[in-house]
Amino acid sequence: AEYNLGLVLAMAKRAAEPVLDLSELVSEGNLALLRAIDKFRVSRGYKFSTYACNAILHALGRLRKRTLARRRRFCASYEPDYDRSDHQEVKVEQHERDCVEELRRILANNTSELSDTERRIIAHRFFEAQDDGRRMTLMEVGRLIGMTKERVRQIQNRALAKLRATLEVEYLDPSAGGLASR
């Protein structure tokens, strides 16, 4: 048994897979080696290492089969292969896109009755990107318009509250004929 422990380790490494732990493979291989020692017959004319290799390979194959069957029956962790649908995610993304389009329509028609300053701040903060693709900060918008960063933040919050109220009434409220009722 001691002389063939290296054989078990080599075969376990060769049979290693992501679903099987190497220590489990070595343990199963050692048990198979001990069973092979008990069942080996010199009179048949085979070398022990050949007989042991076959016994270890069969044992590792049985372990793999048992492990996969157990994983299929008792799923304890998230397996991306078993994930069947992304319907909910697609639905949420579509709803977000619809909300953004509705927000653009509200801004274009000025349904929320935003002042020119409020519209400019919202446009600079959320719809116009810098040359490097990022949105403008409160300080950058303030410099552009000639206000402090704090005043820009206050105006932005007031404008967002107006937009939110308009979105809730026109878009999300089913009784008002919004998209949620469609």
CSV table of N, CA and C in Angstrom, one decimal:
chain,number,residue,atom,x,y,z
A,1,ALA,N,0.8,-1.2,0.0
A,1,ALA,CA,0.0,0.0,0.0
A,1,ALA,C,0.9,1.3,0.0
A,2,GLU,N,2.0,1.2,0.8
A,2,GLU,CA,2.8,2.4,0.9
A,2,GLU,C,3.5,2.7,-0.4
A,3,TYR,N,4.0,1.6,-1.1
A,3,TYR,CA,4.7,1.8,-2.4
A,3,TYR,C,3.8,2.4,-3.5
A,4,ASN,N,2.5,2.2,-3.4
A,4,ASN,CA,1.6,2.6,-4.4
A,4,ASN,C,0.8,3.9,-4.1
A,5,LEU,N,1.1,4.6,-3.0
A,5,LEU,CA,0.4,5.8,-2.7
A,5,LEU,C,0.6,6.9,-3.7
A,6,GLY,N,1.8,6.9,-4.3
A,6,GLY,CA,2.1,7.9,-5.4
A,6,GLY,C,1.3,7.6,-6.6
A,7,LEU,N,1.0,6.3,-6.9
A,7,LEU,CA,0.1,6.0,-8.0
A,7,LEU,C,-1.3,6.5,-7.7
A,8,VAL,N,-1.8,6.4,-6.5
A,8,VAL,CA,-3.1,7.0,-6.2
A,8,VAL,C,-3.1,8.5,-6.4
A,9,LEU,N,-2.1,9.2,-5.9
A,9,LEU,CA,-2.1,10.6,-6.1
A,9,LEU,C,-2.0,11.0,-7.5
A,10,ALA,N,-1.2,10.3,-8.3
A,10,ALA,CA,-1.1,10.7,-9.8
A,10,ALA,C,-2.4,10.5,-10.5
A,11,MET,N,-3.1,9.4,-10.1
A,11,MET,CA,-4.4,9.1,-10.8
A,11,MET,C,-5.5,10.1,-10.3
A,12,ALA,N,-5.4,10.5,-9.1
A,12,ALA,CA,-6.4,11.5,-8.6
A,12,ALA,C,-6.2,12.8,-9.3
A,13,LYS,N,-4.9,13.2,-9.4
A,13,LYS,CA,-4.7,14.5,-10.1
A,13,LYS,C,-5.1,14.4,-11.6
A,14,ARG,N,-4.9,13.3,-12.2
A,14,ARG,CA,-5.3,13.1,-13.6
A,14,ARG,C,-6.8,13.1,-13.7
A,15,ALA,N,-7.6,12.7,-12.7
A,15,ALA,CA,-9.0,12.6,-12.8
A,15,ALA,C,-9.7,13.8,-12.2
A,16,ALA,N,-8.9,14.8,-11.7
A,16,ALA,CA,-9.4,16.0,-11.0
A,16,ALA,C,-10.3,16.8,-12.0
A,17,GLU,N,-11.4,17.2,-11.4
A,17,GLU,CA,-12.4,18.1,-12.1
A,17,GLU,C,-12.9,19.2,-11.2
A,18,PRO,N,-13.5,20.2,-11.7
A,18,PRO,CA,-14.0,21.3,-10.8
A,18,PRO,C,-15.1,20.8,-9.8
A,19,VAL,N,-15.8,19.8,-10.2
A,19,VAL,CA,-16.9,19.3,-9.4
A,19,VAL,C,-16.4,18.4,-8.2
A,20,LEU,N,-15.2,17.9,-8.4
A,20,LEU,CA,-14.6,17.0,-7.4
A,20,LEU,C,-13.4,17.6,-6.7
A,21,ASP,N,-13.4,17.4,-5.4
A,21,ASP,CA,-12.3,17.9,-4.6
A,21,ASP,C,-11.1,16.9,-4.6
A,22,LEU,N,-9.9,17.4,-4.7
A,22,LEU,CA,-8.8,16.5,-4.8
A,22,LEU,C,-8.6,15.6,-3.6
A,23,SER,N,-8.9,16.1,-2.4
A,23,SER,CA,-8.8,15.3,-1.2
A,23,SER,C,-9.8,14.1,-1.3
A,24,GLU,N,-11.0,14.4,-1.8
A,24,GLU,CA,-12.0,13.3,-1.9
A,24,GLU,C,-11.5,12.2,-2.9
A,25,LEU,N,-10.9,12.7,-4.0
A,25,LEU,CA,-10.4,11.7,-5.0
A,25,LEU,C,-9.3,10.9,-4.4
A,26,VAL,N,-8.4,11.5,-3.6
A,26,VAL,CA,-7.3,10.8,-3.0
A,26,VAL,C,-7.8,9.8,-2.0
A,27,SER,N,-8.7,10.2,-1.2
A,27,SER,CA,-9.3,9.3,-0.2
A,27,SER,C,-10.0,8.1,-0.8
A,28,GLU,N,-10.8,8.4,-1.9
A,28,GLU,CA,-11.5,7.3,-2.6
A,28,GLU,C,-10.5,6.4,-3.3
A,29,GLY,N,-9.4,7.0,-3.8
A,29,GLY,CA,-8.3,6.2,-4.5
A,29,GLY,C,-7.6,5.3,-3.5
A,30,ASN,N,-7.4,5.8,-2.3
A,30,ASN,CA,-6.7,5.0,-1.2
A,30,ASN,C,-7.6,3.8,-0.8
A,31,LEU,N,-8.9,4.1,-0.7
A,31,LEU,CA,-9.8,2.9,-0.3
A,31,LEU,C,-9.8,1.9,-1.4
A,32,ALA,N,-9.8,2.4,-2.7
A,32,ALA,CA,-9.7,1.4,-3.8
A,32,ALA,C,-8.4,0.7,-3.8
A,33,LEU,N,-7.3,1.3,-3.5
A,33,LEU,CA,-6.0,0.6,-3.4
A,33,LEU,C,-6.1,-0.5,-2.4
A,34,LEU,N,-6.6,-0.2,-1.2
A,34,LEU,CA,-6.7,-1.2,-0.1
A,34,LEU,C,-7.6,-2.4,-0.6
A,35,ARG,N,-8.7,-2.1,-1.2
A,35,ARG,CA,-9.6,-3.2,-1.7
A,35,ARG,C,-8.8,-4.0,-2.8
A,36,ALA,N,-8.0,-3.3,-3.6
A,36,ALA,CA,-7.3,-4.0,-4.7
A,36,ALA,C,-6.3,-4.9,-4.1
A,37,ILE,N,-5.6,-4.5,-3.0
A,37,ILE,CA,-4.6,-5.4,-2.3
A,37,ILE,C,-5.3,-6.6,-1.8
A,38,ASP,N,-6.5,-6.5,-1.2
A,38,ASP,CA,-7.2,-7.7,-0.7
A,38,ASP,C,-7.7,-8.6,-1.9
A,39,LYS,N,-8.0,-8.1,-3.0
A,39,LYS,CA,-8.6,-8.9,-4.1
A,39,LYS,C,-7.6,-9.4,-5.1
A,40,PHE,N,-6.4,-8.8,-5.0
A,40,PHE,CA,-5.3,-9.2,-6.0
A,40,PHE,C,-4.9,-10.6,-5.9
A,41,ARG,N,-4.8,-11.3,-7.1
A,41,ARG,CA,-4.3,-12.7,-7.1
A,41,ARG,C,-3.1,-12.7,-8.1
A,42,VAL,N,-2.0,-13.1,-7.5
A,42,VAL,CA,-0.7,-13.2,-8.3
A,42,VAL,C,-0.9,-14.3,-9.4
A,43,SER,N,-1.6,-15.3,-9.1
A,43,SER,CA,-1.7,-16.5,-10.0
A,43,SER,C,-2.3,-16.1,-11.3
A,44,ARG,N,-3.0,-15.0,-11.5
A,44,ARG,CA,-3.6,-14.6,-12.7
A,44,ARG,C,-2.6,-14.0,-13.7
A,45,GLY,N,-1.4,-13.7,-13.2
A,45,GLY,CA,-0.3,-13.3,-14.1
A,45,GLY,C,-0.3,-11.8,-14.4
A,46,TYR,N,-1.1,-10.9,-13.8
A,46,TYR,CA,-1.0,-9.5,-14.0
A,46,TYR,C,-0.1,-8.8,-13.0
A,47,LYS,N,0.5,-7.7,-13.4
A,47,LYS,CA,1.2,-6.9,-12.4
A,47,LYS,C,0.3,-6.2,-11.4
A,48,PHE,N,0.7,-6.0,-10.2
A,48,PHE,CA,-0.2,-5.4,-9.2
A,48,PHE,C,-0.6,-3.9,-9.6
A,49,SER,N,0.4,-3.2,-10.2
A,49,SER,CA,0.2,-1.8,-10.5
A,49,SER,C,-0.9,-1.7,-11.6
A,50,THR,N,-0.9,-2.6,-12.6
A,50,THR,CA,-2.0,-2.6,-13.6
A,50,THR,C,-3.3,-2.9,-13.0
A,51,TYR,N,-3.4,-3.9,-12.1
A,51,TYR,CA,-4.7,-4.2,-11.4
A,51,TYR,C,-5.1,-3.0,-10.5
A,52,ALA,N,-4.2,-2.4,-9.8
A,52,ALA,CA,-4.5,-1.3,-8.9
A,52,ALA,C,-5.0,-0.1,-9.7
A,53,CYS,N,-4.3,0.2,-10.9
A,53,CYS,CA,-4.8,1.3,-11.7
A,53,CYS,C,-6.2,1.2,-12.2
A,54,ASN,N,-6.6,0.0,-12.6
A,54,ASN,CA,-7.9,-0.3,-13.1
A,54,ASN,C,-8.9,-0.1,-11.9
A,55,ALA,N,-8.6,-0.6,-10.7
A,55,ALA,CA,-9.4,-0.5,-9.6
A,55,ALA,C,-9.6,0.9,-9.2
A,56,ILE,N,-8.5,1.7,-9.2
A,56,ILE,CA,-8.6,3.1,-8.8
A,56,ILE,C,-9.4,3.9,-9.8
A,57,LEU,N,-9.2,3.7,-11.1
A,57,LEU,CA,-9.9,4.4,-12.1
A,57,LEU,C,-11.4,4.1,-12.0
A,58,HIS,N,-11.8,2.9,-11.7
A,58,HIS,CA,-13.2,2.6,-11.6
A,58,HIS,C,-13.8,3.2,-10.4
A,59,ALA,N,-13.0,3.2,-9.3
A,59,ALA,CA,-13.5,3.9,-8.0
A,59,ALA,C,-13.7,5.4,-8.2
A,60,LEU,N,-12.8,6.0,-8.9
A,60,LEU,CA,-12.9,7.5,-9.1
A,60,LEU,C,-14.0,7.8,-10.1
A,61,GLY,N,-14.3,6.9,-11.0
A,61,GLY,CA,-15.4,7.1,-11.9
A,61,GLY,C,-16.7,7.0,-11.2
A,62,ARG,N,-16.8,6.0,-10.3
A,62,ARG,CA,-18.0,5.8,-9.5
A,62,ARG,C,-18.2,7.0,-8.6
A,63,LEU,N,-17.2,7.6,-8.0
A,63,LEU,CA,-17.3,8.8,-7.1
A,63,LEU,C,-17.8,10.0,-7.9
A,64,ARG,N,-17.3,10.1,-9.1
A,64,ARG,CA,-17.7,11.2,-10.0
A,64,ARG,C,-19.2,11.1,-10.3
A,65,LYS,N,-19.6,9.9,-10.6
A,65,LYS,CA,-21.0,9.7,-10.9
A,65,LYS,C,-21.9,10.0,-9.7
A,66,ARG,N,-21.5,9.5,-8.5
A,66,ARG,CA,-22.3,9.7,-7.3
A,66,ARG,C,-22.4,11.2,-7.0
A,67,THR,N,-21.3,11.9,-7.1
A,67,THR,CA,-21.2,13.3,-6.8
A,67,THR,C,-22.1,14.2,-7.7
A,68,LEU,N,-22.0,13.9,-9.0
A,68,LEU,CA,-22.9,14.6,-10.0
A,68,LEU,C,-24.4,14.3,-9.7
A,69,ALA,N,-24.7,13.1,-9.4
A,69,ALA,CA,-26.1,12.8,-9.1
A,69,ALA,C,-26.6,13.5,-7.9
A,70,ARG,N,-25.7,13.5,-6.9
A,70,ARG,CA,-26.1,14.2,-5.6
A,70,ARG,C,-26.2,15.7,-5.8
A,71,ARG,N,-25.4,16.3,-6.6
A,71,ARG,CA,-25.5,17.7,-6.9
A,71,ARG,C,-26.8,18.0,-7.7
A,72,ARG,N,-27.2,17.1,-8.6
A,72,ARG,CA,-28.4,17.4,-9.3
A,72,ARG,C,-29.6,17.3,-8.4
A,73,ARG,N,-29.6,16.3,-7.5
A,73,ARG,CA,-30.7,16.2,-6.6
A,73,ARG,C,-30.8,17.2,-5.5
A,74,PHE,N,-29.6,17.6,-4.9
A,74,PHE,CA,-29.6,18.5,-3.8
A,74,PHE,C,-28.8,19.7,-4.2
A,75,CYS,N,-29.3,20.6,-4.9
A,75,CYS,CA,-28.7,21.8,-5.3
A,75,CYS,C,-28.6,22.8,-4.1
A,76,ALA,N,-27.4,23.0,-3.6
A,76,ALA,CA,-27.3,23.8,-2.4
A,76,ALA,C,-26.7,25.2,-2.7
A,77,SER,N,-26.1,25.4,-3.9
A,77,SER,CA,-25.6,26.7,-4.3
A,77,SER,C,-26.1,27.0,-5.6
A,78,TYR,N,-25.8,28.3,-6.0
A,78,TYR,CA,-26.3,28.8,-7.3
A,78,TYR,C,-25.4,28.1,-8.4
A,79,GLU,N,-26.1,27.5,-9.3
A,79,GLU,CA,-25.4,26.9,-10.5
A,79,GLU,C,-25.9,27.6,-11.7
A,80,PRO,N,-25.1,28.4,-12.4
A,80,PRO,CA,-25.5,29.1,-13.6
A,80,PRO,C,-26.1,28.2,-14.7
A,81,ASP,N,-25.6,27.0,-14.7
A,81,ASP,CA,-26.1,26.0,-15.7
A,81,ASP,C,-27.5,25.7,-15.5
A,82,TYR,N,-28.0,25.7,-14.3
A,82,TYR,CA,-29.4,25.4,-14.0
A,82,TYR,C,-30.3,26.6,-14.1
A,83,ASP,N,-29.8,27.8,-14.3
A,83,ASP,CA,-30.6,29.0,-14.4
A,83,ASP,C,-31.3,28.9,-15.8
A,84,ARG,N,-32.6,29.0,-15.7
A,84,ARG,CA,-33.4,28.8,-16.9
A,84,ARG,C,-33.8,30.1,-17.6
A,85,SER,N,-34.1,31.1,-16.9
A,85,SER,CA,-34.7,32.3,-17.5
A,85,SER,C,-34.2,33.6,-16.9
A,86,ASP,N,-34.1,34.5,-17.7
A,86,ASP,CA,-33.7,35.9,-17.3
A,86,ASP,C,-34.9,36.8,-17.6
A,87,HIS,N,-36.1,36.3,-17.6
A,87,HIS,CA,-37.3,37.0,-18.0
A,87,HIS,C,-37.5,38.2,-17.0
A,88,GLN,N,-37.3,38.0,-15.7
A,88,GLN,CA,-37.6,39.1,-14.8
A,88,GLN,C,-36.6,40.2,-15.0
A,89,GLU,N,-35.3,39.9,-15.2
A,89,GLU,CA,-34.3,40.9,-15.4
A,89,GLU,C,-34.6,41.7,-16.7
A,90,VAL,N,-35.0,41.0,-17.7
A,90,VAL,CA,-35.3,41.7,-19.0
A,90,VAL,C,-36.5,42.6,-18.8
A,91,LYS,N,-37.5,42.1,-18.0
A,91,LYS,CA,-38.7,42.9,-17.8
A,91,LYS,C,-38.3,44.2,-17.0
A,92,VAL,N,-37.4,44.1,-16.0
A,92,VAL,CA,-37.0,45.3,-15.2
A,92,VAL,C,-36.2,46.2,-16.1
A,93,GLU,N,-35.3,45.7,-16.9
A,93,GLU,CA,-34.5,46.6,-17.8
A,93,GLU,C,-35.4,47.3,-18.8
A,94,GLN,N,-36.4,46.6,-19.3
A,94,GLN,CA,-37.4,47.3,-20.3
A,94,GLN,C,-38.2,48.3,-19.5
A,95,HIS,N,-38.6,48.1,-18.3
A,95,HIS,CA,-39.3,49.1,-17.6
A,95,HIS,C,-38.5,50.3,-17.3
A,96,GLU,N,-37.2,50.1,-17.0
A,96,GLU,CA,-36.3,51.2,-16.8
A,96,GLU,C,-36.1,52.0,-18.0
A,97,ARG,N,-35.9,51.3,-19.2
A,97,ARG,CA,-35.8,52.1,-20.5
A,97,ARG,C,-37.1,52.9,-20.8
A,98,ASP,N,-38.2,52.3,-20.5
A,98,ASP,CA,-39.5,53.0,-20.7
A,98,ASP,C,-39.6,54.2,-19.8
A,99,CYS,N,-39.1,54.1,-18.6
A,99,CYS,CA,-39.1,55.2,-17.6
A,99,CYS,C,-38.2,56.3,-18.1
A,100,VAL,N,-37.1,56.0,-18.6
A,100,VAL,CA,-36.1,57.0,-19.2
A,100,VAL,C,-36.7,57.7,-20.4
A,101,GLU,N,-37.3,56.9,-21.3
A,101,GLU,CA,-38.0,57.5,-22.4
A,101,GLU,C,-39.1,58.5,-22.0
A,102,GLU,N,-39.9,58.0,-21.1
A,102,GLU,CA,-41.0,58.9,-20.6
A,102,GLU,C,-40.4,60.2,-19.9
A,103,LEU,N,-39.3,60.0,-19.2
A,103,LEU,CA,-38.7,61.2,-18.6
A,103,LEU,C,-38.2,62.1,-19.7
A,104,ARG,N,-37.6,61.6,-20.8
A,104,ARG,CA,-37.2,62.5,-21.9
A,104,ARG,C,-38.4,63.2,-22.5
A,105,ARG,N,-39.5,62.5,-22.6
A,105,ARG,CA,-40.7,63.1,-23.2
A,105,ARG,C,-41.2,64.2,-22.3
A,106,ILE,N,-41.2,64.0,-21.0
A,106,ILE,CA,-41.6,65.0,-20.0
A,106,ILE,C,-40.8,66.2,-20.0
A,107,LEU,N,-39.4,66.0,-20.2
A,107,LEU,CA,-38.5,67.1,-20.3
A,107,LEU,C,-38.7,67.9,-21.6
A,108,ALA,N,-38.9,67.2,-22.7
A,108,ALA,CA,-39.0,67.8,-24.0
A,108,ALA,C,-40.3,68.7,-24.0
A,109,ASN,N,-41.4,68.2,-23.4
A,109,ASN,CA,-42.7,68.9,-23.4
A,109,ASN,C,-42.8,69.8,-22.2
A,110,ASN,N,-41.9,69.7,-21.3
A,110,ASN,CA,-41.9,70.5,-20.0
A,110,ASN,C,-43.2,70.3,-19.3
A,111,THR,N,-43.7,69.1,-19.2
A,111,THR,CA,-44.9,68.7,-18.5
A,111,THR,C,-44.8,69.0,-17.0
A,112,SER,N,-43.6,68.9,-16.5
A,112,SER,CA,-43.4,69.2,-15.0
A,112,SER,C,-43.3,70.7,-14.7
A,113,GLU,N,-43.4,71.5,-15.7
A,113,GLU,CA,-43.3,73.0,-15.6
A,113,GLU,C,-42.0,73.4,-14.8
A,114,LEU,N,-40.9,72.9,-15.4
A,114,LEU,CA,-39.6,73.2,-14.8
A,114,LEU,C,-39.2,74.6,-15.4
A,115,SER,N,-38.4,75.3,-14.5
A,115,SER,CA,-37.9,76.6,-15.0
A,115,SER,C,-36.7,76.3,-16.0
A,116,ASP,N,-36.3,77.3,-16.7
A,116,ASP,CA,-35.2,77.2,-17.6
A,116,ASP,C,-33.9,76.7,-16.9
A,117,THR,N,-33.7,77.3,-15.7
A,117,THR,CA,-32.5,76.9,-14.9
A,117,THR,C,-32.6,75.4,-14.5
A,118,GLU,N,-33.8,75.0,-14.0
A,118,GLU,CA,-33.9,73.6,-13.6
A,118,GLU,C,-33.7,72.7,-14.8
A,119,ARG,N,-34.2,73.0,-16.0
A,119,ARG,CA,-34.1,72.2,-17.1
A,119,ARG,C,-32.6,72.1,-17.5
A,120,ARG,N,-31.9,73.2,-17.5
A,120,ARG,CA,-30.5,73.2,-17.8
A,120,ARG,C,-29.7,72.4,-16.9
A,121,ILE,N,-30.0,72.5,-15.6
A,121,ILE,CA,-29.2,71.7,-14.6
A,121,ILE,C,-29.5,70.2,-14.8
A,122,ILE,N,-30.7,69.8,-15.0
A,122,ILE,CA,-31.0,68.4,-15.2
A,122,ILE,C,-30.4,67.9,-16.5
A,123,ALA,N,-30.4,68.7,-17.5
A,123,ALA,CA,-29.8,68.3,-18.8
A,123,ALA,C,-28.3,68.1,-18.6
A,124,HIS,N,-27.6,69.1,-17.9
A,124,HIS,CA,-26.2,69.0,-17.7
A,124,HIS,C,-25.8,67.8,-16.8
A,125,ARG,N,-26.6,67.6,-15.8
A,125,ARG,CA,-26.2,66.6,-14.8
A,125,ARG,C,-26.5,65.2,-15.3
A,126,PHE,N,-27.6,65.0,-16.1
A,126,PHE,CA,-28.0,63.6,-16.3
A,126,PHE,C,-28.0,63.2,-17.8
A,127,PHE,N,-28.1,64.2,-18.7
A,127,PHE,CA,-28.2,63.8,-20.1
A,127,PHE,C,-27.0,64.2,-21.0
A,128,GLU,N,-26.2,65.1,-20.6
A,128,GLU,CA,-25.0,65.5,-21.4
A,128,GLU,C,-23.8,64.9,-20.7
A,129,ALA,N,-23.0,64.2,-21.5
A,129,ALA,CA,-21.8,63.6,-21.0
A,129,ALA,C,-20.6,64.5,-21.4
A,130,GLN,N,-19.5,64.4,-20.6
A,130,GLN,CA,-18.3,65.1,-20.8
A,130,GLN,C,-17.6,64.5,-22.0
A,131,ASP,N,-16.5,65.0,-22.4
A,131,ASP,CA,-15.7,64.4,-23.5
A,131,ASP,C,-15.2,63.0,-23.1
A,132,ASP,N,-14.9,62.8,-21.8
A,132,ASP,CA,-14.4,61.5,-21.4
A,132,ASP,C,-15.6,60.5,-21.1
A,133,GLY,N,-16.8,60.9,-21.3
A,133,GLY,CA,-18.0,60.1,-21.2
A,133,GLY,C,-18.6,60.1,-19.8
A,134,ARG,N,-18.1,60.9,-18.9
A,134,ARG,CA,-18.7,60.9,-17.5
A,134,ARG,C,-19.7,62.1,-17.4
A,135,ARG,N,-20.5,62.0,-16.4
A,135,ARG,CA,-21.5,63.1,-16.2
A,135,ARG,C,-20.8,64.3,-15.5
A,136,MET,N,-21.4,65.4,-15.6
A,136,MET,CA,-20.9,66.6,-15.0
A,136,MET,C,-21.2,66.6,-13.5
A,137,THR,N,-20.2,67.1,-12.7
A,137,THR,CA,-20.5,67.2,-11.3
A,137,THR,C,-21.3,68.4,-10.9
A,138,LEU,N,-21.7,68.5,-9.7
A,138,LEU,CA,-22.5,69.7,-9.3
A,138,LEU,C,-21.6,70.9,-9.4
A,139,MET,N,-20.3,70.8,-9.0
A,139,MET,CA,-19.4,71.9,-9.1
A,139,MET,C,-19.2,72.4,-10.6
A,140,GLU,N,-19.1,71.5,-11.5
A,140,GLU,CA,-18.9,71.8,-12.9
A,140,GLU,C,-20.1,72.5,-13.5
A,141,VAL,N,-21.3,72.0,-13.1
A,141,VAL,CA,-22.5,72.6,-13.6
A,141,VAL,C,-22.6,74.0,-13.0
A,142,GLY,N,-22.3,74.1,-11.7
A,142,GLY,CA,-22.3,75.4,-11.0
A,142,GLY,C,-21.4,76.5,-11.7
A,143,ARG,N,-20.2,76.0,-12.1
A,143,ARG,CA,-19.3,77.0,-12.8
A,143,ARG,C,-19.9,77.4,-14.1
A,144,LEU,N,-20.5,76.4,-14.8
A,144,LEU,CA,-21.1,76.7,-16.1
A,144,LEU,C,-22.2,77.7,-16.0
A,145,ILE,N,-23.1,77.5,-15.0
A,145,ILE,CA,-24.3,78.4,-14.9
A,145,ILE,C,-24.0,79.6,-14.1
A,146,GLY,N,-22.9,79.6,-13.2
A,146,GLY,CA,-22.6,80.7,-12.4
A,146,GLY,C,-23.3,80.7,-11.0
A,147,MET,N,-23.3,79.5,-10.4
A,147,MET,CA,-23.9,79.3,-9.1
A,147,MET,C,-23.0,78.4,-8.3
A,148,THR,N,-23.2,78.4,-7.0
A,148,THR,CA,-22.4,77.5,-6.1
A,148,THR,C,-22.9,76.1,-6.3
A,149,LYS,N,-22.1,75.2,-5.9
A,149,LYS,CA,-22.4,73.7,-6.0
A,149,LYS,C,-23.6,73.4,-5.1
A,150,GLU,N,-23.7,74.0,-4.0
A,150,GLU,CA,-24.9,73.8,-3.1
A,150,GLU,C,-26.2,74.3,-3.7
A,151,ARG,N,-26.1,75.4,-4.3
A,151,ARG,CA,-27.4,76.0,-4.9
A,151,ARG,C,-27.8,75.1,-6.1
A,152,VAL,N,-26.8,74.6,-6.9
A,152,VAL,CA,-27.1,73.7,-8.0
A,152,VAL,C,-27.8,72.4,-7.4
A,153,ARG,N,-27.3,71.9,-6.3
A,153,ARG,CA,-27.9,70.7,-5.7
A,153,ARG,C,-29.3,70.9,-5.3
A,154,GLN,N,-29.6,72.1,-4.6
A,154,GLN,CA,-30.9,72.4,-4.2
A,154,GLN,C,-31.9,72.5,-5.4
A,155,ILE,N,-31.5,73.2,-6.4
A,155,ILE,CA,-32.3,73.3,-7.6
A,155,ILE,C,-32.5,72.0,-8.3
A,156,GLN,N,-31.5,71.2,-8.3
A,156,GLN,CA,-31.6,69.8,-8.9
A,156,GLN,C,-32.6,69.0,-8.1
A,157,ASN,N,-32.5,69.0,-6.8
A,157,ASN,CA,-33.4,68.2,-6.0
A,157,ASN,C,-34.9,68.7,-6.2
A,158,ARG,N,-35.1,70.0,-6.3
A,158,ARG,CA,-36.4,70.5,-6.5
A,158,ARG,C,-36.9,70.0,-7.9
A,159,ALA,N,-36.1,70.1,-8.9
A,159,ALA,CA,-36.5,69.7,-10.2
A,159,ALA,C,-36.8,68.2,-10.3
A,160,LEU,N,-35.9,67.4,-9.6
A,160,LEU,CA,-36.2,65.9,-9.5
A,160,LEU,C,-37.5,65.6,-8.8
A,161,ALA,N,-37.8,66.3,-7.8
A,161,ALA,CA,-39.1,66.1,-7.1
A,161,ALA,C,-40.3,66.4,-8.0
A,162,LYS,N,-40.2,67.5,-8.8
A,162,LYS,CA,-41.2,67.8,-9.8
A,162,LYS,C,-41.3,66.7,-10.9
A,163,LEU,N,-40.2,66.2,-11.3
A,163,LEU,CA,-40.2,65.2,-12.4
A,163,LEU,C,-40.7,63.9,-11.8
A,164,ARG,N,-40.4,63.5,-10.6
A,164,ARG,CA,-40.9,62.3,-9.9
A,164,ARG,C,-42.4,62.4,-9.8
A,165,ALA,N,-42.9,63.5,-9.4
A,165,ALA,CA,-44.3,63.7,-9.2
A,165,ALA,C,-45.0,63.5,-10.5
A,166,THR,N,-44.5,64.1,-11.6
A,166,THR,CA,-45.1,64.0,-12.9
A,166,THR,C,-45.0,62.5,-13.4
A,167,LEU,N,-43.9,61.9,-13.2
A,167,LEU,CA,-43.8,60.5,-13.6
A,167,LEU,C,-44.8,59.6,-12.9
A,168,GLU,N,-45.0,59.8,-11.6
A,168,GLU,CA,-45.9,59.0,-10.8
A,168,GLU,C,-47.3,59.2,-11.3
A,169,VAL,N,-47.7,60.4,-11.6
A,169,VAL,CA,-49.1,60.7,-12.1
A,169,VAL,C,-49.3,60.2,-13.5
A,170,GLU,N,-48.4,60.6,-14.4
A,170,GLU,CA,-48.6,60.3,-15.9
A,170,GLU,C,-48.1,58.9,-16.3
A,171,TYR,N,-47.1,58.4,-15.6
A,171,TYR,CA,-46.5,57.1,-16.1
A,171,TYR,C,-46.9,55.9,-15.3
A,172,LEU,N,-46.8,56.1,-14.0
A,172,LEU,CA,-47.0,54.9,-13.1
A,172,LEU,C,-48.4,54.7,-12.6
A,173,ASP,N,-49.2,55.8,-12.5
A,173,ASP,CA,-50.5,55.7,-11.9
A,173,ASP,C,-51.5,55.1,-13.0
A,174,PRO,N,-52.0,53.9,-12.7
A,174,PRO,CA,-52.9,53.2,-13.7
A,174,PRO,C,-54.3,54.0,-13.9
A,175,SER,N,-54.7,54.7,-12.8
A,175,SER,CA,-56.0,55.4,-12.9
A,175,SER,C,-55.9,56.6,-13.7
A,176,ALA,N,-54.7,57.2,-13.9
A,176,ALA,CA,-54.5,58.4,-14.7
A,176,ALA,C,-54.2,58.0,-16.2
A,177,GLY,N,-54.3,56.8,-16.5
A,177,GLY,CA,-54.0,56.4,-17.9
A,177,GLY,C,-52.6,56.3,-18.3
A,178,GLY,N,-51.7,56.1,-17.2
A,178,GLY,CA,-50.3,55.9,-17.5
A,178,GLY,C,-50.0,54.6,-18.1
A,179,LEU,N,-48.7,54.4,-18.3
A,179,LEU,CA,-48.2,53.2,-19.0
A,179,LEU,C,-48.5,51.9,-18.2
A,180,ALA,N,-48.6,52.1,-16.9
A,180,ALA,CA,-48.9,50.9,-16.0
A,180,ALA,C,-50.3,50.3,-16.3
A,181,SER,N,-51.2,51.1,-16.8
A,181,SER,CA,-52.5,50.6,-17.1
A,181,SER,C,-52.6,50.0,-18.5
A,182,ARG,N,-51.6,50.2,-19.3
A,182,ARG,CA,-51.6,49.7,-20.7
A,182,ARG,C,-51.3,48.2,-20.8
